[in-house]
Structure formats: C-alpha cells, structure tokens
Amino acid sequence: MRLVIAECQVDYVGRLTAHLPRAPRLLLVKSDGSVSVHADDRAYKPLNWMSPPCVLKEFDLAGEGEQSEDLASFPDDAQSAWIVENKAGEQLRIAIFSVELDTAHELGEDPGLIKDGVEAHLQELLAEHIGTLGDGYTLIRREYMTAIGPVDILCRDADGGTVAVEIKRRGEIDGVEQLTRYLELLNRDPHLAPVEGVYAAQVIKPQARTLAVDRGIRCVTLDYDALRGTESKEMRLF
C-alpha cells in the first residue's frame, strides 16, 4: 500500500465529470491497483476514486522539455501528474503541487473480517435450521467463497432457485450494500443465476429494510433464542 499526502487538484473524466480544487489530501494506492482520494473527514469514504482494473501512470512536470498533449490540461505550476485510467477509458487526473509524505508498506494477505460470536453462531444455527427461511429451503454451503469475500450462506428455495444470505446481528445499510455486491457477482455465474438475496438479522434498521426492499432483497428477522431452541428471556404477557 502506498500513502501520499500532497497538495493536489483532482479531475474525474468519463461518463460523468467531477472536480476537486487544489487542497491538501491523502492519496491511497492499493496493491489491487485502485486509487482513492481522501480528505481529513467523511470517515472511510473517499472524495473520488478509481476501482480496479486500472493503470496508474506518473509524469514529472517539473522537468524541462515539451510536454505531451495529454498533459497540456494540467496546471503550469504542478510538479507532477497522475493519470489513472480504467478499461472503459475513464480517467482520474491528479495534479500534484507539493508532497509532504510518500511512503509504501507491504501489508501482506489479509485474513478477512472475523464475525463476532453472535453473528458466527447465527450463521451456524441458520445453516442447521435453513427451513427458517421458508418451506423447502436446502443448504448448499456456508461461507461460499467469491472473488470479493465469502457469502454467509448459499442455499436453494423450494423451486430450486439460488439464494444468497447475509447475516448480521444488527442489520444496517452497509450490510445491504455488501449483499448487493455479492448478488451482482453471483448473478454473473450461469450455474447459479438467477440469485435472490435474503438479509437476515436480529434487528434490521428501517433505513436498511427500505433499501433492501427497493433492491428486491427479502428481509428476515432472526430470533436467536428460538434458533437455539431456548425460551426467550424477554417478559411476555402470554
């Protein structure tokens, strides 16, 4: 991973255009080739980015000699230029005026996200009692691996259709986005498509439920105690 803190100007040129005026920012280059531009706010969200597959080319604008036509649009006082281009020909054009930090680190292979005990146990219990999702459901496998991570549960419904299940303790919008990415990828596999989605959690926030329903994803509220075969500790009238 390469971290660059620099005063820069950023332009995205493609189906849409976007402009970030000159300011200090963090430029993040990952080993997968992705490039993202960050400000000192907005939590984890970048201001702009280019997803892989893409190619980063760097140019020294401070050197003498005539610049190519492709670099003519960069500001005259820029020291260097980055042009990040994807396979569709869209470009992230970054003019760098000064650099405060430029460092690279080898992080190695990441082990991935390890679910907390409740989520892991929910996955195990739901796999054992897959009929909780509906009559006729059958399990294909837990932790079905994809190129972007494991799907919690892959199963089939009563009609033989493939269903991908994402399990959370608290269902929020991020989980819906995660399941959406899995579904987009799984539906490219002709042996699985069409693949439906189920978002299962002990509690699902209203905003997450609204987004899921809008995307054709079914929401299921899981009763942890019922899956374990124990009585709930909550007080009941009857």
CSV table of C-alpha atoms in Angstrom, one decimal:
chain,number,residue,atom,x,y,z
A,1,MET,CA,0.0,0.0,0.0
A,2,ARG,CA,1.3,3.5,-0.9
A,3,LEU,CA,0.3,6.6,1.1
A,4,VAL,CA,0.9,10.0,-0.4
A,5,ILE,CA,0.0,13.2,1.4
A,6,ALA,CA,0.1,16.0,-1.2
A,7,GLU,CA,-1.4,19.3,-2.2
A,8,CYS,CA,-3.3,18.3,-5.3
A,9,GLN,CA,-6.1,19.0,-7.8
A,10,VAL,CA,-8.3,16.1,-9.0
A,11,ASP,CA,-10.5,15.7,-12.0
A,12,TYR,CA,-12.6,12.7,-13.0
A,13,VAL,CA,-13.2,12.5,-16.7
A,14,GLY,CA,-15.6,9.9,-18.1
A,15,ARG,CA,-19.3,9.3,-18.3
A,16,LEU,CA,-19.5,12.0,-15.6
A,17,THR,CA,-17.1,14.7,-14.7
A,18,ALA,CA,-16.1,15.9,-11.2
A,19,HIS,CA,-13.6,18.4,-10.0
A,20,LEU,CA,-11.7,18.7,-6.7
A,21,PRO,CA,-9.9,22.1,-6.4
A,22,ARG,CA,-6.4,22.4,-5.1
A,23,ALA,CA,-6.0,21.3,-1.4
A,24,PRO,CA,-4.0,19.0,0.8
A,25,ARG,CA,-5.3,15.4,0.6
A,26,LEU,CA,-4.3,11.8,1.2
A,27,LEU,CA,-3.8,9.7,-2.0
A,28,LEU,CA,-4.1,5.9,-1.3
A,29,VAL,CA,-2.8,3.4,-3.8
A,30,LYS,CA,-3.6,-0.3,-3.0
A,31,SER,CA,-1.9,-3.4,-4.3
A,32,ASP,CA,-5.0,-4.2,-6.4
A,33,GLY,CA,-4.3,-1.1,-8.4
A,34,SER,CA,-7.1,1.0,-7.0
A,35,VAL,CA,-6.5,4.7,-6.3
A,36,SER,CA,-8.6,6.8,-3.9
A,37,VAL,CA,-8.5,10.4,-2.8
A,38,HIS,CA,-9.3,11.3,0.8
A,39,ALA,CA,-9.9,14.4,2.9
A,40,ASP,CA,-9.5,14.7,6.7
A,41,ASP,CA,-13.2,13.9,7.3
A,42,ARG,CA,-16.0,11.8,5.9
A,43,ALA,CA,-14.9,8.7,7.8
A,44,TYR,CA,-13.8,6.0,5.4
A,45,LYS,CA,-15.4,7.4,2.3
A,46,PRO,CA,-13.1,8.8,-0.4
A,47,LEU,CA,-13.8,12.1,-2.2
A,48,ASN,CA,-13.1,10.3,-5.5
A,49,TRP,CA,-11.6,7.0,-6.6
A,50,MET,CA,-10.8,4.6,-9.5
A,51,SER,CA,-11.6,1.0,-8.9
A,52,PRO,CA,-9.5,-1.8,-10.4
A,53,PRO,CA,-8.7,-2.9,-13.0
A,54,CYS,CA,-7.0,0.3,-13.8
A,55,VAL,CA,-3.5,1.6,-14.7
A,56,LEU,CA,-1.6,4.4,-12.9
A,57,LYS,CA,0.9,6.5,-14.9
A,58,GLU,CA,3.0,9.2,-13.2
A,59,PHE,CA,4.6,12.1,-15.1
A,60,ASP,CA,7.3,14.6,-13.9
A,61,LEU,CA,6.0,18.0,-15.0
A,62,ALA,CA,8.9,20.0,-13.4
A,63,GLY,CA,11.5,18.6,-15.8
A,64,GLU,CA,12.5,20.5,-18.9
A,65,GLY,CA,11.2,19.6,-22.3
A,66,GLU,CA,8.0,19.8,-24.2
A,67,GLN,CA,5.0,18.0,-22.6
A,68,SER,CA,2.7,15.7,-24.5
A,69,GLU,CA,-0.8,16.9,-25.5
A,70,ASP,CA,-2.3,14.6,-22.9
A,71,LEU,CA,-0.6,16.6,-20.1
A,72,ALA,CA,-1.4,20.1,-21.5
A,73,SER,CA,-4.5,20.4,-19.4
A,74,PHE,CA,-2.6,20.1,-16.1
A,75,PRO,CA,-1.8,23.4,-14.3
A,76,ASP,CA,1.5,25.0,-15.2
A,77,ASP,CA,2.8,25.1,-11.6
A,78,ALA,CA,2.1,21.4,-10.9
A,79,GLN,CA,5.2,19.4,-10.2
A,80,SER,CA,3.9,16.0,-11.3
A,81,ALA,CA,0.8,14.4,-12.7
A,82,TRP,CA,-1.0,11.1,-12.1
A,83,ILE,CA,-3.3,9.7,-14.8
A,84,VAL,CA,-5.3,6.7,-13.6
A,85,GLU,CA,-7.3,5.0,-16.4
A,86,ASN,CA,-9.7,2.1,-16.3
A,87,LYS,CA,-10.6,-0.3,-19.1
A,88,ALA,CA,-13.6,1.9,-20.1
A,89,GLY,CA,-11.2,4.8,-20.8
A,90,GLU,CA,-12.3,6.9,-17.8
A,91,GLN,CA,-9.6,8.8,-16.1
A,92,LEU,CA,-8.8,10.2,-12.7
A,93,ARG,CA,-6.4,13.0,-13.4
A,94,ILE,CA,-4.4,14.2,-10.3
A,95,ALA,CA,-2.2,17.3,-10.5
A,96,ILE,CA,0.3,17.3,-7.6
A,97,PHE,CA,1.8,20.7,-6.5
A,98,SER,CA,3.8,19.5,-3.4
A,99,VAL,CA,4.4,16.3,-1.5
A,100,GLU,CA,4.5,16.1,2.3
A,101,LEU,CA,4.8,12.3,2.5
A,102,ASP,CA,5.3,9.4,0.1
A,103,THR,CA,5.7,6.0,1.7
A,104,ALA,CA,4.9,2.4,0.8
A,105,HIS,CA,4.2,-0.5,3.1
A,106,GLU,CA,3.7,-4.2,2.4
A,107,LEU,CA,0.7,-5.4,4.4
A,108,GLY,CA,0.6,-9.0,3.2
A,109,GLU,CA,-2.5,-11.1,2.7
A,110,ASP,CA,-5.4,-10.0,4.9
A,111,PRO,CA,-7.2,-12.8,6.9
A,112,GLY,CA,-10.6,-11.1,6.3
A,113,LEU,CA,-13.3,-10.0,8.7
A,114,ILE,CA,-14.0,-12.3,11.6
A,115,LYS,CA,-17.6,-12.1,12.7
A,116,ASP,CA,-18.3,-11.7,16.4
A,117,GLY,CA,-19.5,-14.7,18.4
A,118,VAL,CA,-23.2,-13.9,17.9
A,119,GLU,CA,-23.0,-13.5,14.2
A,120,ALA,CA,-20.9,-16.6,13.7
A,121,HIS,CA,-23.4,-18.6,15.9
A,122,LEU,CA,-26.3,-17.2,14.0
A,123,GLN,CA,-24.8,-18.4,10.8
A,124,GLU,CA,-24.2,-21.8,12.2
A,125,LEU,CA,-27.7,-22.1,13.6
A,126,LEU,CA,-29.4,-20.8,10.5
A,127,ALA,CA,-27.5,-23.3,8.4
A,128,GLU,CA,-28.7,-26.1,10.7
A,129,HIS,CA,-32.3,-24.8,10.5
A,130,ILE,CA,-32.4,-23.5,7.0
A,131,GLY,CA,-36.1,-24.1,6.9
A,132,THR,CA,-36.4,-20.9,9.0
A,133,LEU,CA,-36.2,-19.0,5.7
A,134,GLY,CA,-39.1,-20.9,4.2
A,135,ASP,CA,-40.5,-24.4,3.5
A,136,GLY,CA,-38.4,-26.4,1.1
A,137,TYR,CA,-35.2,-24.5,1.5
A,138,THR,CA,-32.0,-26.6,1.3
A,139,LEU,CA,-28.4,-25.6,2.2
A,140,ILE,CA,-25.7,-25.5,-0.5
A,141,ARG,CA,-22.9,-24.4,1.8
A,142,ARG,CA,-21.8,-21.9,4.5
A,143,GLU,CA,-19.1,-19.3,3.7
A,144,TYR,CA,-19.5,-19.7,-0.1
A,145,MET,CA,-16.3,-18.0,-1.4
A,146,THR,CA,-16.4,-15.3,-4.1
A,147,ALA,CA,-13.7,-13.1,-5.5
A,148,ILE,CA,-14.8,-10.3,-3.1
A,149,GLY,CA,-15.3,-12.4,0.0
A,150,PRO,CA,-17.4,-15.2,1.5
A,151,VAL,CA,-21.2,-15.2,1.3
A,152,ASP,CA,-22.5,-16.3,4.7
A,153,ILE,CA,-25.0,-18.9,3.4
A,154,LEU,CA,-25.8,-20.1,-0.1
A,155,CYS,CA,-29.0,-22.2,-0.4
A,156,ARG,CA,-31.8,-23.1,-2.7
A,157,ASP,CA,-35.5,-22.3,-2.3
A,158,ALA,CA,-38.4,-24.7,-2.8
A,159,ASP,CA,-38.3,-24.0,-6.5
A,160,GLY,CA,-34.6,-24.7,-6.8
A,161,GLY,CA,-33.6,-21.1,-7.2
A,162,THR,CA,-30.3,-20.0,-5.7
A,163,VAL,CA,-30.5,-17.7,-2.6
A,164,ALA,CA,-27.6,-15.8,-1.0
A,165,VAL,CA,-28.0,-14.9,2.7
A,166,GLU,CA,-26.1,-12.2,4.5
A,167,ILE,CA,-26.3,-12.5,8.3
A,168,LYS,CA,-25.8,-9.6,10.8
A,169,ARG,CA,-26.6,-9.1,14.4
A,170,ARG,CA,-27.8,-5.6,13.6
A,171,GLY,CA,-28.9,-5.1,10.1
A,172,GLU,CA,-27.7,-1.7,8.8
A,173,ILE,CA,-27.3,-0.1,5.3
A,174,ASP,CA,-23.7,-1.3,5.0
A,175,GLY,CA,-24.9,-4.9,5.1
A,176,VAL,CA,-27.4,-4.3,2.3
A,177,GLU,CA,-24.6,-2.8,0.2
A,178,GLN,CA,-22.4,-5.8,0.9
A,179,LEU,CA,-25.1,-8.3,-0.1
A,180,THR,CA,-25.8,-6.2,-3.2
A,181,ARG,CA,-22.2,-6.6,-4.3
A,182,TYR,CA,-22.3,-10.4,-3.7
A,183,LEU,CA,-25.5,-10.7,-5.8
A,184,GLU,CA,-24.1,-8.7,-8.7
A,185,LEU,CA,-21.1,-11.1,-8.8
A,186,LEU,CA,-23.1,-14.3,-8.2
A,187,ASN,CA,-25.6,-13.4,-10.9
A,188,ARG,CA,-22.7,-13.5,-13.5
A,189,ASP,CA,-22.3,-17.2,-12.9
A,190,PRO,CA,-24.7,-19.1,-15.3
A,191,HIS,CA,-24.6,-22.1,-13.0
A,192,LEU,CA,-26.1,-20.1,-10.1
A,193,ALA,CA,-28.2,-17.3,-11.8
A,194,PRO,CA,-30.7,-16.0,-11.1
A,195,VAL,CA,-29.7,-15.5,-7.4
A,196,GLU,CA,-32.0,-13.9,-5.0
A,197,GLY,CA,-30.9,-12.2,-1.7
A,198,VAL,CA,-32.0,-12.5,1.9
A,199,TYR,CA,-30.8,-10.1,4.5
A,200,ALA,CA,-31.1,-11.8,7.9
A,201,ALA,CA,-30.5,-10.1,11.3
A,202,GLN,CA,-31.8,-10.0,14.8
A,203,VAL,CA,-32.7,-6.3,14.3
A,204,ILE,CA,-33.0,-4.6,11.0
A,205,LYS,CA,-33.0,-0.8,10.9
A,206,PRO,CA,-35.8,0.8,9.0
A,207,GLN,CA,-33.5,2.6,6.5
A,208,ALA,CA,-31.7,-0.7,5.8
A,209,ARG,CA,-35.0,-2.5,5.3
A,210,THR,CA,-36.3,0.2,2.9
A,211,LEU,CA,-33.1,-0.1,0.8
A,212,ALA,CA,-33.2,-3.9,0.8
A,213,VAL,CA,-36.8,-4.0,-0.4
A,214,ASP,CA,-36.1,-1.4,-3.1
A,215,ARG,CA,-33.3,-3.7,-4.4
A,216,GLY,CA,-35.5,-6.8,-4.3
A,217,ILE,CA,-33.8,-8.3,-1.2
A,218,ARG,CA,-36.0,-10.1,1.3
A,219,CYS,CA,-35.5,-9.2,5.0
A,220,VAL,CA,-35.8,-11.8,7.7
A,221,THR,CA,-35.7,-11.1,11.4
A,222,LEU,CA,-33.9,-13.9,13.3
A,223,ASP,CA,-34.9,-15.0,16.8
A,224,TYR,CA,-31.6,-16.1,18.4
A,225,ASP,CA,-33.2,-17.9,21.3
A,226,ALA,CA,-35.7,-19.7,19.0
A,227,LEU,CA,-32.9,-20.9,16.8
A,228,ARG,CA,-31.0,-22.2,19.8
A,229,GLY,CA,-34.2,-24.0,21.0
A,230,THR,CA,-34.4,-22.0,24.2
A,231,GLU,CA,-37.0,-19.7,25.7
A,232,SER,CA,-36.6,-16.0,25.3
A,233,LYS,CA,-35.6,-14.1,28.4
A,234,GLU,CA,-37.9,-11.2,27.4
A,235,MET,CA,-41.0,-10.7,29.5
A,236,ARG,CA,-44.2,-11.9,27.8
A,237,LEU,CA,-47.9,-11.4,28.7
A,238,PHE,CA,-48.8,-14.9,27.5
